[in-house]
GROMACS .gro file of C-alpha atoms in nm:
model
  509
    1MET     CA    1  -2.430  -5.248  -0.667
    2ASP     CA    2  -2.459  -5.511  -0.943
    3LEU     CA    3  -2.803  -5.663  -0.886
    4ASP     CA    4  -2.764  -5.920  -1.162
    5ALA     CA    5  -2.441  -6.049  -1.006
    6ILE     CA    6  -2.615  -6.064  -0.665
    7THR     CA    7  -2.900  -6.267  -0.816
    8LYS     CA    8  -2.655  -6.508  -0.978
    9HIS     CA    9  -2.457  -6.560  -0.656
   10SER     CA   10  -2.773  -6.581  -0.444
   11ALA     CA   11  -2.878  -6.890  -0.640
   12LEU     CA   12  -2.561  -7.058  -0.510
   13HIS     CA   13  -2.689  -6.995  -0.154
   14ALA     CA   14  -3.043  -7.111  -0.208
   15LYS     CA   15  -3.308  -7.067   0.061
   16PRO     CA   16  -3.466  -7.395   0.182
   17SER     CA   17  -3.830  -7.416   0.083
   18GLY     CA   18  -4.074  -7.307   0.353
   19LEU     CA   19  -3.808  -7.196   0.604
   20ILE     CA   20  -3.908  -6.883   0.800
   21LEU     CA   21  -3.672  -6.724   1.052
   22GLN     CA   22  -3.703  -6.423   1.282
   23TYR     CA   23  -3.418  -6.183   1.366
   24GLY     CA   24  -3.434  -6.129   1.741
   25THR     CA   25  -3.209  -5.996   2.017
   26ALA     CA   26  -2.966  -6.279   1.945
   27GLY     CA   27  -2.988  -6.239   1.568
   28PHE     CA   28  -3.077  -6.552   1.370
   29ARG     CA   29  -3.028  -6.896   1.524
   30THR     CA   30  -3.123  -7.241   1.401
   31LYS     CA   31  -2.963  -7.565   1.282
   32ALA     CA   32  -2.639  -7.485   1.099
   33GLU     CA   33  -2.741  -7.668   0.780
   34HIS     CA   34  -3.029  -7.422   0.731
   35LEU     CA   35  -2.823  -7.104   0.746
   36ASP     CA   36  -2.617  -7.077   0.427
   37HIS     CA   37  -2.863  -6.844   0.251
   38VAL     CA   38  -2.906  -6.636   0.567
   39MET     CA   39  -2.531  -6.581   0.597
   40PHE     CA   40  -2.501  -6.473   0.233
   41ARG     CA   41  -2.791  -6.233   0.270
   42MET     CA   42  -2.659  -6.090   0.598
   43GLY     CA   43  -2.340  -6.011   0.409
   44LEU     CA   44  -2.555  -5.814   0.165
   45LEU     CA   45  -2.741  -5.641   0.448
   46ALA     CA   46  -2.421  -5.552   0.633
   47VAL     CA   47  -2.300  -5.371   0.320
   48LEU     CA   48  -2.625  -5.172   0.300
   49ARG     CA   49  -2.605  -5.085   0.670
   50SER     CA   50  -2.242  -4.976   0.632
   51LYS     CA   51  -2.332  -4.753   0.337
   52GLN     CA   52  -2.626  -4.603   0.527
   53THR     CA   53  -2.427  -4.527   0.844
   54LYS     CA   54  -2.100  -4.449   0.661
   55SER     CA   55  -1.938  -4.671   0.925
   56THR     CA   56  -1.783  -5.013   0.979
   57ILE     CA   57  -2.043  -5.281   1.056
   58GLY     CA   58  -1.974  -5.615   1.226
   59VAL     CA   59  -2.105  -5.963   1.143
   60MET     CA   60  -2.064  -6.233   1.410
   61VAL     CA   61  -2.119  -6.599   1.326
   62THR     CA   62  -2.221  -6.771   1.650
   63ALA     CA   63  -2.510  -6.933   1.832
   64SER     CA   64  -2.374  -6.844   2.177
   65HIS     CA   65  -2.501  -7.094   2.437
   66ASN     CA   66  -2.698  -7.306   2.189
   67PRO     CA   67  -2.590  -7.665   2.114
   68GLU     CA   68  -2.293  -7.723   1.886
   69GLU     CA   69  -2.517  -7.836   1.598
   70ASP     CA   70  -2.681  -7.492   1.583
   71ASN     CA   71  -2.534  -7.173   1.450
   72GLY     CA   72  -2.641  -6.816   1.401
   73VAL     CA   73  -2.550  -6.467   1.291
   74LYS     CA   74  -2.597  -6.117   1.421
   75LEU     CA   75  -2.495  -5.774   1.299
   76VAL     CA   76  -2.312  -5.519   1.512
   77ASP     CA   77  -2.389  -5.149   1.472
   78PRO     CA   78  -2.126  -4.869   1.456
   79LEU     CA   79  -2.067  -4.815   1.829
   80GLY     CA   80  -2.055  -5.183   1.910
   81GLU     CA   81  -2.425  -5.198   1.994
   82MET     CA   82  -2.698  -5.430   1.873
   83LEU     CA   83  -2.853  -5.378   1.532
   84ALA     CA   84  -3.116  -5.102   1.525
   85PRO     CA   85  -3.472  -5.241   1.557
   86SER     CA   86  -3.579  -5.107   1.216
   87TRP     CA   87  -3.291  -5.299   1.058
   88GLU     CA   88  -3.389  -5.615   1.249
   89GLU     CA   89  -3.710  -5.597   1.043
   90HIS     CA   90  -3.506  -5.554   0.726
   91ALA     CA   91  -3.295  -5.858   0.823
   92THR     CA   92  -3.604  -6.074   0.875
   93CYS     CA   93  -3.757  -5.962   0.547
   94LEU     CA   94  -3.439  -6.027   0.348
   95ALA     CA   95  -3.370  -6.365   0.508
   96ASN     CA   96  -3.721  -6.490   0.433
   97ALA     CA   97  -3.749  -6.353   0.078
   98GLU     CA   98  -3.798  -6.609  -0.197
   99GLU     CA   99  -3.518  -6.625  -0.450
  100GLN     CA  100  -3.699  -6.424  -0.715
  101ASP     CA  101  -3.772  -6.146  -0.464
  102VAL     CA  102  -3.419  -6.084  -0.329
  103GLN     CA  103  -3.346  -5.799  -0.573
  104ARG     CA  104  -3.675  -5.626  -0.495
  105VAL     CA  105  -3.624  -5.657  -0.117
  106LEU     CA  106  -3.273  -5.511  -0.140
  107LEU     CA  107  -3.404  -5.215  -0.335
  108ASP     CA  108  -3.693  -5.169  -0.091
  109ILE     CA  109  -3.453  -5.163   0.204
  110SER     CA  110  -3.227  -4.916   0.023
  111GLU     CA  111  -3.521  -4.688  -0.047
  112LYS     CA  112  -3.678  -4.707   0.301
  113ALA     CA  113  -3.345  -4.650   0.476
  114ALA     CA  114  -3.222  -4.386   0.230
  115VAL     CA  115  -2.907  -4.583   0.149
  116ASP     CA  116  -2.660  -4.415  -0.087
  117LEU     CA  117  -2.561  -4.712  -0.302
  118GLN     CA  118  -2.252  -4.526  -0.426
  119GLN     CA  119  -2.113  -4.497  -0.072
  120ASP     CA  120  -1.820  -4.720   0.025
  121ALA     CA  121  -1.887  -5.007   0.267
  122PHE     CA  122  -1.663  -5.189   0.515
  123VAL     CA  123  -1.756  -5.495   0.722
  124VAL     CA  124  -1.562  -5.690   0.987
  125ILE     CA  125  -1.635  -6.055   1.054
  126GLY     CA  126  -1.578  -6.286   1.349
  127ARG     CA  127  -1.677  -6.644   1.426
  128ASP     CA  128  -1.686  -6.892   1.713
  129THR     CA  129  -1.534  -7.241   1.721
  130ARG     CA  130  -1.833  -7.442   1.594
  131PRO     CA  131  -1.743  -7.685   1.314
  132SER     CA  132  -1.988  -7.505   1.084
  133SER     CA  133  -1.869  -7.150   1.153
  134GLU     CA  134  -1.581  -7.122   0.905
  135LYS     CA  135  -1.791  -7.228   0.606
  136LEU     CA  136  -2.080  -7.004   0.709
  137SER     CA  137  -1.839  -6.711   0.749
  138GLN     CA  138  -1.735  -6.764   0.390
  139SER     CA  139  -2.099  -6.729   0.285
  140VAL     CA  140  -2.107  -6.391   0.465
  141ILE     CA  141  -1.793  -6.289   0.275
  142ASP     CA  142  -1.954  -6.395  -0.053
  143GLY     CA  143  -2.245  -6.160   0.019
  144ILE     CA  144  -2.012  -5.873   0.107
  145THR     CA  145  -1.787  -5.905  -0.196
  146VAL     CA  146  -2.060  -5.953  -0.459
  147SER     CA  147  -2.231  -5.635  -0.335
  148GLY     CA  148  -1.911  -5.435  -0.365
  149GLY     CA  149  -1.816  -5.412   0.003
  150GLN     CA  150  -1.470  -5.435   0.159
  151PHE     CA  151  -1.409  -5.657   0.459
  152HIS     CA  152  -1.166  -5.777   0.722
  153ASP     CA  153  -1.205  -6.131   0.853
  154TYR     CA  154  -1.081  -6.153   1.212
  155GLY     CA  155  -1.142  -6.527   1.220
  156LEU     CA  156  -1.190  -6.673   1.568
  157LEU     CA  157  -1.319  -6.415   1.816
  158THR     CA  158  -1.546  -6.397   2.116
  159THR     CA  159  -1.865  -6.207   2.038
  160PRO     CA  160  -1.764  -5.916   2.269
  161GLN     CA  161  -1.429  -5.892   2.091
  162LEU     CA  162  -1.605  -5.830   1.760
  163HIS     CA  163  -1.816  -5.559   1.926
  164TYR     CA  164  -1.489  -5.407   2.050
  165MET     CA  165  -1.332  -5.415   1.701
  166VAL     CA  166  -1.631  -5.235   1.548
  167TYR     CA  167  -1.627  -4.965   1.817
  168CYS     CA  168  -1.252  -4.911   1.783
  169ARG     CA  169  -1.269  -4.876   1.407
  170ASN     CA  170  -1.554  -4.628   1.421
  171THR     CA  171  -1.383  -4.411   1.682
  172GLN     CA  172  -1.061  -4.402   1.477
  173GLY     CA  173  -0.872  -4.589   1.747
  174GLN     CA  174  -0.966  -4.353   2.031
  175TYR     CA  175  -1.133  -4.634   2.224
  176GLY     CA  176  -0.846  -4.876   2.156
  177LYS     CA  177  -0.658  -5.064   1.886
  178ALA     CA  178  -0.885  -5.276   1.668
  179THR     CA  179  -0.682  -5.594   1.723
  180THR     CA  180  -0.695  -5.879   1.970
  181GLU     CA  181  -0.371  -5.748   2.119
  182GLY     CA  182  -0.534  -5.406   2.159
  183TYR     CA  183  -0.827  -5.568   2.338
  184TYR     CA  184  -0.596  -5.761   2.572
  185GLN     CA  185  -0.384  -5.454   2.641
  186LYS     CA  186  -0.681  -5.227   2.715
  187LEU     CA  187  -0.844  -5.465   2.963
  188SER     CA  188  -0.525  -5.588   3.127
  189LYS     CA  189  -0.386  -5.236   3.173
  190ALA     CA  190  -0.701  -5.128   3.358
  191PHE     CA  191  -0.701  -5.448   3.563
  192VAL     CA  192  -0.334  -5.433   3.662
  193GLU     CA  193  -0.354  -5.061   3.747
  194LEU     CA  194  -0.663  -5.118   3.955
  195THR     CA  195  -0.526  -5.411   4.152
  196LYS     CA  196  -0.155  -5.332   4.186
  197GLN     CA  197  -0.189  -5.254   4.558
  198ALA     CA  198  -0.426  -5.538   4.634
  199PHE     CA  199  -0.256  -5.848   4.502
  200CYS     CA  200   0.007  -6.048   4.682
  201SER     CA  201   0.294  -6.223   4.513
  202GLY     CA  202   0.431  -6.571   4.468
  203ASP     CA  203   0.237  -6.881   4.567
  204GLU     CA  204  -0.029  -6.681   4.751
  205CYS     CA  205  -0.181  -6.539   4.433
  206LEU     CA  206  -0.554  -6.573   4.390
  207LEU     CA  207  -0.680  -6.877   4.204
  208LEU     CA  208  -0.983  -6.882   3.977
  209LYS     CA  209  -1.110  -7.191   3.796
  210VAL     CA  210  -1.284  -7.119   3.465
  211ASP     CA  211  -1.517  -7.350   3.273
  212CYS     CA  212  -1.480  -7.238   2.910
  213ALA     CA  213  -1.781  -7.436   2.778
  214ASN     CA  214  -1.552  -7.602   2.520
  215GLY     CA  215  -1.572  -7.275   2.330
  216ILE     CA  216  -1.380  -6.971   2.205
  217GLY     CA  217  -1.328  -6.838   2.559
  218ALA     CA  218  -1.060  -7.101   2.621
  219LEU     CA  219  -0.853  -6.993   2.322
  220LYS     CA  220  -0.876  -6.624   2.406
  221LEU     CA  221  -0.809  -6.665   2.778
  222ARG     CA  222  -0.497  -6.866   2.696
  223GLU     CA  223  -0.378  -6.581   2.476
  224MET     CA  224  -0.459  -6.323   2.742
  225LYS     CA  225  -0.332  -6.494   3.057
  226ASN     CA  226   0.018  -6.350   3.039
  227TYR     CA  227  -0.117  -5.995   3.024
  228PHE     CA  228  -0.248  -6.012   3.381
  229SER     CA  229  -0.048  -6.301   3.528
  230GLN     CA  230   0.065  -6.107   3.834
  231GLY     CA  231  -0.164  -6.171   4.128
  232LEU     CA  232  -0.428  -6.375   3.945
  233SER     CA  233  -0.385  -6.739   3.849
  234ILE     CA  234  -0.645  -6.880   3.610
  235GLN     CA  235  -0.697  -7.252   3.562
  236LEU     CA  236  -0.896  -7.346   3.252
  237PHE     CA  237  -1.137  -7.640   3.214
  238ASN     CA  238  -1.355  -7.761   2.925
  239VAL     CA  239  -1.120  -7.605   2.674
  240GLY     CA  240  -1.250  -7.782   2.365
  241THR     CA  241  -0.993  -8.061   2.328
  242THR     CA  242  -1.260  -8.312   2.435
  243GLY     CA  243  -1.631  -8.265   2.481
  244LYS     CA  244  -1.887  -8.074   2.275
  245LEU     CA  245  -1.955  -7.704   2.286
  246ASN     CA  246  -2.197  -7.610   2.568
  247HIS     CA  247  -2.272  -7.979   2.640
  248LEU     CA  248  -2.309  -8.038   3.016
  249CYS     CA  249  -2.099  -7.726   3.074
  250GLY     CA  250  -2.105  -7.351   3.031
  251ALA     CA  251  -2.292  -7.067   3.201
  252ASP     CA  252  -2.638  -7.155   3.069
  253PHE     CA  253  -2.606  -7.517   3.187
  254VAL     CA  254  -2.490  -7.416   3.535
  255LYS     CA  255  -2.763  -7.154   3.572
  256SER     CA  256  -3.043  -7.376   3.444
  257HIS     CA  257  -2.944  -7.691   3.632
  258GLN     CA  258  -2.803  -7.517   3.940
  259LYS     CA  259  -2.511  -7.755   3.960
  260PRO     CA  260  -2.146  -7.744   3.850
  261PRO     CA  261  -2.046  -7.837   3.495
  262GLN     CA  262  -1.887  -8.165   3.409
  263GLY     CA  263  -1.513  -8.158   3.358
  264ILE     CA  264  -1.416  -7.919   3.639
  265GLU     CA  265  -1.243  -8.012   3.963
  266MET     CA  266  -1.386  -7.819   4.257
  267LYS     CA  267  -1.267  -7.804   4.617
  268PRO     CA  268  -1.463  -7.642   4.901
  269ASN     CA  269  -1.466  -7.261   4.892
  270GLU     CA  270  -1.275  -7.232   4.564
  271ARG     CA  271  -1.394  -6.960   4.327
  272CYS     CA  272  -1.516  -7.102   3.998
  273CYS     CA  273  -1.691  -6.945   3.701
  274SER     CA  274  -1.836  -7.055   3.369
  275PHE     CA  275  -1.845  -6.879   3.032
  276ASP     CA  276  -2.085  -6.968   2.754
  277GLY     CA  277  -1.987  -7.076   2.404
  278ASP     CA  278  -1.903  -6.730   2.269
  279ALA     CA  279  -1.790  -6.579   2.601
  280ASP     CA  280  -2.063  -6.318   2.641
  281ARG     CA  281  -2.209  -6.469   2.960
  282ILE     CA  282  -2.053  -6.550   3.296
  283ILE     CA  283  -2.169  -6.705   3.619
  284TYR     CA  284  -1.979  -6.774   3.945
  285TYR     CA  285  -2.027  -7.061   4.191
  286TYR     CA  286  -1.860  -7.262   4.469
  287TYR     CA  287  -1.901  -7.552   4.708
  288ASP     CA  288  -1.917  -7.464   5.078
  289ALA     CA  289  -1.744  -7.667   5.348
  290ASP     CA  290  -2.050  -7.890   5.381
  291GLY     CA  291  -2.055  -7.972   5.012
  292HIS     CA  292  -2.352  -7.751   4.923
  293PHE     CA  293  -2.346  -7.587   4.581
  294HIS     CA  294  -2.384  -7.206   4.571
  295LEU     CA  295  -2.465  -7.013   4.253
  296ILE     CA  296  -2.366  -6.647   4.213
  297ASP     CA  297  -2.546  -6.508   3.912
  298GLY     CA  298  -2.579  -6.174   3.736
  299ASP     CA  299  -2.784  -6.024   4.018
  300LYS     CA  300  -2.500  -6.061   4.270
  301ILE     CA  301  -2.245  -5.956   4.011
  302ALA     CA  302  -2.440  -5.634   3.955
  303THR     CA  303  -2.473  -5.584   4.330
  304LEU     CA  304  -2.098  -5.628   4.386
  305ILE     CA  305  -2.006  -5.380   4.114
  306SER     CA  306  -2.268  -5.119   4.198
  307SER     CA  307  -2.184  -5.128   4.570
  308PHE     CA  308  -1.814  -5.080   4.492
  309LEU     CA  309  -1.884  -4.789   4.259
  310LYS     CA  310  -2.105  -4.629   4.523
  311GLU     CA  311  -1.830  -4.660   4.787
  312LEU     CA  312  -1.578  -4.491   4.557
  313LEU     CA  313  -1.819  -4.211   4.474
  314LEU     CA  314  -1.879  -4.148   4.843
  315GLU     CA  315  -1.503  -4.146   4.902
  316ILE     CA  316  -1.456  -3.865   4.653
  317GLY     CA  317  -1.754  -3.673   4.787
  318GLU     CA  318  -1.985  -3.723   4.493
  319SER     CA  319  -2.351  -3.820   4.525
  320LEU     CA  320  -2.415  -3.935   4.171
  321ASN     CA  321  -2.691  -4.182   4.097
  322ILE     CA  322  -2.591  -4.537   4.004
  323GLY     CA  323  -2.805  -4.730   3.761
  324VAL     CA  324  -2.858  -5.106   3.761
  325VAL     CA  325  -3.054  -5.260   3.476
  326GLN     CA  326  -3.236  -5.580   3.570
  327THR     CA  327  -3.438  -5.818   3.355
  328ALA     CA  328  -3.750  -6.006   3.458
  329TYR     CA  329  -3.523  -6.292   3.569
  330ALA     CA  330  -3.367  -6.083   3.846
  331ASN     CA  331  -3.420  -6.253   4.181
  332GLY     CA  332  -3.667  -6.066   4.400
  333SER     CA  333  -3.416  -6.054   4.688
  334SER     CA  334  -3.161  -5.875   4.470
  335THR     CA  335  -3.411  -5.609   4.368
  336ARG     CA  336  -3.510  -5.545   4.729
  337TYR     CA  337  -3.143  -5.526   4.836
  338LEU     CA  338  -3.052  -5.280   4.561
  339GLU     CA  339  -3.351  -5.057   4.627
  340ASP     CA  340  -3.375  -5.076   5.007
  341VAL     CA  341  -3.012  -5.121   5.118
  342MET     CA  342  -2.800  -4.980   4.836
  343LYS     CA  343  -3.055  -4.712   4.739
  344VAL     CA  344  -2.955  -4.773   4.378
  345LEU     CA  345  -3.159  -4.591   4.114
  346PHE     CA  346  -3.212  -4.673   3.750
  347SER     CA  347  -3.006  -4.419   3.558
  348LYS     CA  348  -2.673  -4.387   3.378
  349THR     CA  349  -2.557  -4.064   3.537
  350ALA     CA  350  -2.248  -4.206   3.709
  351GLU     CA  351  -2.091  -4.360   3.403
  352MET     CA  352  -2.126  -4.043   3.198
  353LYS     CA  353  -1.946  -3.828   3.454
  354ILE     CA  354  -1.655  -4.052   3.560
  355LYS     CA  355  -1.407  -3.920   3.302
  356GLN     CA  356  -1.476  -3.560   3.400
  357LEU     CA  357  -1.433  -3.635   3.770
  358ALA     CA  358  -1.088  -3.782   3.728
  359GLU     CA  359  -0.953  -3.451   3.595
  360GLU     CA  360  -1.125  -3.223   3.846
  361LEU     CA  361  -1.043  -3.383   4.181
  362GLU     CA  362  -0.764  -3.289   4.416
  363ASP     CA  363  -0.484  -3.527   4.516
  364LYS     CA  364  -0.667  -3.705   4.797
  365LYS     CA  365  -0.961  -3.773   4.573
  366ARG     CA  366  -0.763  -3.865   4.265
  367LYS     CA  367  -0.678  -4.213   4.395
  368ALA     CA  368  -1.043  -4.310   4.419
  369ALA     CA  369  -1.120  -4.135   4.091
  370LYS     CA  370  -0.844  -4.333   3.920
  371MET     CA  371  -0.998  -4.654   4.051
  372LEU     CA  372  -1.329  -4.540   3.909
  373GLU     CA  373  -1.172  -4.469   3.573
  374ASN     CA  374  -1.012  -4.814   3.557
  375ILE     CA  375  -1.336  -4.979   3.665
  376ILE     CA  376  -1.519  -4.794   3.388
  377ASP     CA  377  -1.252  -4.897   3.134
  378LEU     CA  378  -1.324  -5.258   3.226
  379PHE     CA  379  -1.697  -5.213   3.267
  380ASN     CA  380  -1.747  -5.023   2.939
  381GLN     CA  381  -1.644  -5.347   2.768
  382ALA     CA  382  -1.829  -5.557   3.025
  383ALA     CA  383  -2.176  -5.525   2.875
  384GLY     CA  384  -2.205  -5.890   2.783
  385ASP     CA  385  -1.832  -5.969   2.794
  386ALA     CA  386  -1.742  -6.264   3.016
  387ILE     CA  387  -1.370  -6.184   3.016
  388SER     CA  388  -1.402  -5.821   3.123
  389ASP     CA  389  -1.680  -5.909   3.370
  390MET     CA  390  -1.443  -6.163   3.522
  391LEU     CA  391  -1.166  -5.905   3.555
  392VAL     CA  392  -1.400  -5.648   3.714
  393ILE     CA  393  -1.520  -5.906   3.967
  394GLU     CA  394  -1.171  -6.031   4.052
  395ALA     CA  395  -1.043  -5.675   4.091
  396ILE     CA  396  -1.322  -5.574   4.329
  397LEU     CA  397  -1.292  -5.892   4.538
  398ALA     CA  398  -0.918  -5.830   4.571
  399LEU     CA  399  -0.953  -5.461   4.658
  400LYS     CA  400  -1.225  -5.526   4.916
  401GLY     CA  401  -1.057  -5.839   5.052
  402LEU     CA  402  -1.375  -6.040   5.004
  403THR     CA  403  -1.397  -6.416   4.983
  404ILE     CA  404  -1.656  -6.568   4.755
  405GLN     CA  405  -1.857  -6.669   5.064
  406GLN     CA  406  -1.863  -6.310   5.190
  407TRP     CA  407  -1.974  -6.189   4.849
  408ASP     CA  408  -2.246  -6.453   4.841
  409ALA     CA  409  -2.367  -6.342   5.185
  410LEU     CA  410  -2.459  -5.988   5.073
  411TYR     CA  411  -2.817  -6.116   5.056
  412THR     CA  412  -2.991  -6.452   5.026
  413ASP     CA  413  -3.154  -6.538   4.697
  414LEU     CA  414  -3.507  -6.665   4.694
  415PRO     CA  415  -3.502  -7.026   4.570
  416ASN     CA  416  -3.586  -7.036   4.199
  417ARG     CA  417  -3.617  -7.267   3.903
  418GLN     CA  418  -3.602  -7.218   3.527
  419LEU     CA  419  -3.761  -7.468   3.287
  420LYS     CA  420  -3.823  -7.494   2.912
  421VAL     CA  421  -4.140  -7.613   2.737
  422LYS     CA  422  -4.139  -7.717   2.371
  423VAL     CA  423  -4.426  -7.567   2.172
  424ALA     CA  424  -4.538  -7.585   1.810
  425ASP     CA  425  -4.505  -7.207   1.762
  426ARG     CA  426  -4.343  -6.977   2.019
  427GLN     CA  427  -4.520  -6.677   1.866
  428VAL     CA  428  -4.852  -6.782   2.025
  429ILE     CA  429  -4.713  -6.627   2.344
  430SER     CA  430  -4.687  -6.250   2.363
  431THR     CA  431  -4.592  -6.057   2.677
  432THR     CA  432  -4.600  -5.713   2.837
  433ASP     CA  433  -4.457  -5.545   3.150
  434ALA     CA  434  -4.094  -5.625   3.062
  435GLU     CA  435  -4.192  -5.982   2.969
  436ARG     CA  436  -4.339  -6.049   3.313
  437LYS     CA  437  -4.704  -6.080   3.204
  438ALA     CA  438  -4.846  -6.300   2.930
  439VAL     CA  439  -5.097  -6.130   2.699
  440THR     CA  440  -5.165  -6.434   2.482
  441PRO     CA  441  -5.280  -6.708   2.467
  442PRO     CA  442  -5.604  -6.629   2.650
  443GLY     CA  443  -5.622  -6.766   3.002
  444LEU     CA  444  -5.250  -6.831   3.049
  445GLN     CA  445  -5.174  -6.530   3.269
  446GLU     CA  446  -5.484  -6.596   3.478
  447ALA     CA  447  -5.366  -6.954   3.529
  448ILE     CA  448  -5.019  -6.834   3.633
  449ASP     CA  449  -5.169  -6.583   3.876
  450ASP     CA  450  -5.380  -6.855   4.040
  451LEU     CA  451  -5.079  -7.085   4.076
  452VAL     CA  452  -4.862  -6.811   4.228
  453LYS     CA  453  -5.122  -6.752   4.499
  454LYS     CA  454  -5.060  -7.103   4.631
  455TYR     CA  455  -4.701  -7.028   4.742
  456LYS     CA  456  -4.530  -6.783   4.977
  457LEU     CA  457  -4.300  -6.505   4.847
  458SER     CA  458  -4.362  -6.637   4.500
  459ARG     CA  459  -4.376  -6.509   4.146
  460ALA     CA  460  -4.361  -6.670   3.804
  461PHE     CA  461  -4.359  -6.565   3.441
  462VAL     CA  462  -4.316  -6.714   3.096
  463ARG     CA  463  -4.158  -6.577   2.780
  464PRO     CA  464  -4.097  -6.718   2.433
  465SER     CA  465  -3.744  -6.789   2.323
  466GLY     CA  466  -3.609  -6.547   2.068
  467THR     CA  467  -3.448  -6.822   1.862
  468GLU     CA  468  -3.636  -7.153   1.890
  469ASP     CA  469  -3.985  -7.289   1.952
  470ILE     CA  470  -3.961  -7.316   2.327
  471VAL     CA  471  -4.114  -7.118   2.612
  472ARG     CA  472  -3.897  -7.033   2.911
  473VAL     CA  473  -4.055  -7.062   3.255
  474TYR     CA  474  -3.920  -6.885   3.564
  475ALA     CA  475  -4.050  -6.934   3.918
  476GLU     CA  476  -3.931  -6.835   4.265
  477ALA     CA  477  -4.073  -6.899   4.610
  478ASP     CA  478  -3.981  -6.924   4.978
  479SER     CA  479  -3.834  -7.276   4.944
  480GLN     CA  480  -3.667  -7.476   4.669
  481GLU     CA  481  -3.943  -7.737   4.688
  482SER     CA  482  -4.207  -7.468   4.635
  483ALA     CA  483  -4.012  -7.304   4.352
  484ASP     CA  484  -3.973  -7.639   4.176
  485SER     CA  485  -4.341  -7.721   4.222
  486LEU     CA  486  -4.454  -7.379   4.097
  487ALA     CA  487  -4.227  -7.400   3.793
  488HIS     CA  488  -4.364  -7.744   3.708
  489GLU     CA  489  -4.726  -7.634   3.741
  490VAL     CA  490  -4.667  -7.327   3.525
  491SER     CA  491  -4.495  -7.550   3.267
  492LEU     CA  492  -4.804  -7.768   3.255
  493ALA     CA  493  -5.023  -7.461   3.202
  494VAL     CA  494  -4.798  -7.350   2.915
  495PHE     CA  495  -4.805  -7.698   2.763
  496GLN     CA  496  -5.184  -7.713   2.778
  497LEU     CA  497  -5.267  -7.356   2.674
  498ALA     CA  498  -4.983  -7.266   2.436
  499GLY     CA  499  -4.963  -7.573   2.211
  500GLY     CA  500  -4.704  -7.790   2.382
  501VAL     CA  501  -4.547  -8.067   2.175
  502GLY     CA  502  -4.391  -8.397   2.274
  503GLU     CA  503  -4.423  -8.535   2.625
  504SER     CA  504  -4.597  -8.334   2.894
  505PRO     CA  505  -4.354  -8.169   3.142
  506GLN     CA  506  -4.254  -8.404   3.421
  507PRO     CA  507  -4.168  -8.308   3.781
  508GLY     CA  508  -3.797  -8.268   3.849
  509LEU     CA  509  -3.699  -8.217   3.484
   0.00000   0.00000   0.00000
């Protein structure tokens, strides 16, 4: 590694004075014009991580559901997982180093992580459709090449597709071919095999309307549509020809505002879904016959999938545990349904044993086991993949003969509301208990507890954003009016106790 060459090239990607960024779950995210030095340095870091793991590492240039003016970057570890926490600290340290300290920080990381600097390095790169992404990707490449790494630039990809490429390359193709065609073939084969007895033909095929958030999902779904055309007809909206990325559309907009995106034509009882800007989030929704909007979020998606898996396991005579991972945002009704009705536990036992079961079962059981195997093929990729999540959902609805209304009726969500509060520094808020309790600032949790006591079946929590100086507020209660009121009151408490900036939160916003 030629440190003098790195220093020379680093000066061409100068760090803005005073800028401090934190690598979080979503990597780095901020305004695109502030990220050139970060991209260059993440190219350097990806090479070190590749040398240390002796594996291919991924670098994705995206800001997911953030506005089009933002951008970001995150690294993908060898098995397609998020960057190891210790390396998140390295990323933060390197990104924030002053120019004269870059060499020293690189050497410190190499020493702490026991990196063999003579080891070869290989990095794969993907980017979303933001106007800034191509130039920022080039800055990543500059960092890779000056530090002696090899790379392959996949160009435009969804974030989950880059995770797939990394995993395929590090399993020597056993998981699949490390190409977009390999990704399409793997998912579509499982989907078609799973649904071949469920779908009808001709004009009666199922219709799904997809809001692509004016992002990369539109491009990739267009490429993929022909792979699973039989039985499922997909109509795309907000495809990026007009409109800005994530503006008044996309999964985050629909979830936060609890209304359909602009740019989509909806008829009563039609299934619709929205992706976010990099296609790693999905949410379903529909209008009922009376014109009321119904949201079907991750809680009901998890319930649909886990209930189907449990039915198949019972059919083959297995009593394996099924695990469902929920965040603090999970609606209280979903948690009660999963625990009390589905008797779902929190483990990963089922997934680990599916492949073994398929080989061991007799003929009568093999049909259900094959379904399980195809579901797992889709669901293995579905951890944060809107496309494979969509295919899993559509397959299960078809196999069970469920309408979207019947799916929605599995349980009734408690009314809820999510709000955002701008603060001077998000780090003044720290949390515990899976982000459901505020530790700092003093008095905030006590204020939230007092507010919650005013409403029936209620709870509320706050958490700092991982990427910007805002605090997210979640509240639920027995009525929408109560949930809205609780969320507003908690927002005021955050504004007053956690250094709110700008105008004080207003009701109904």
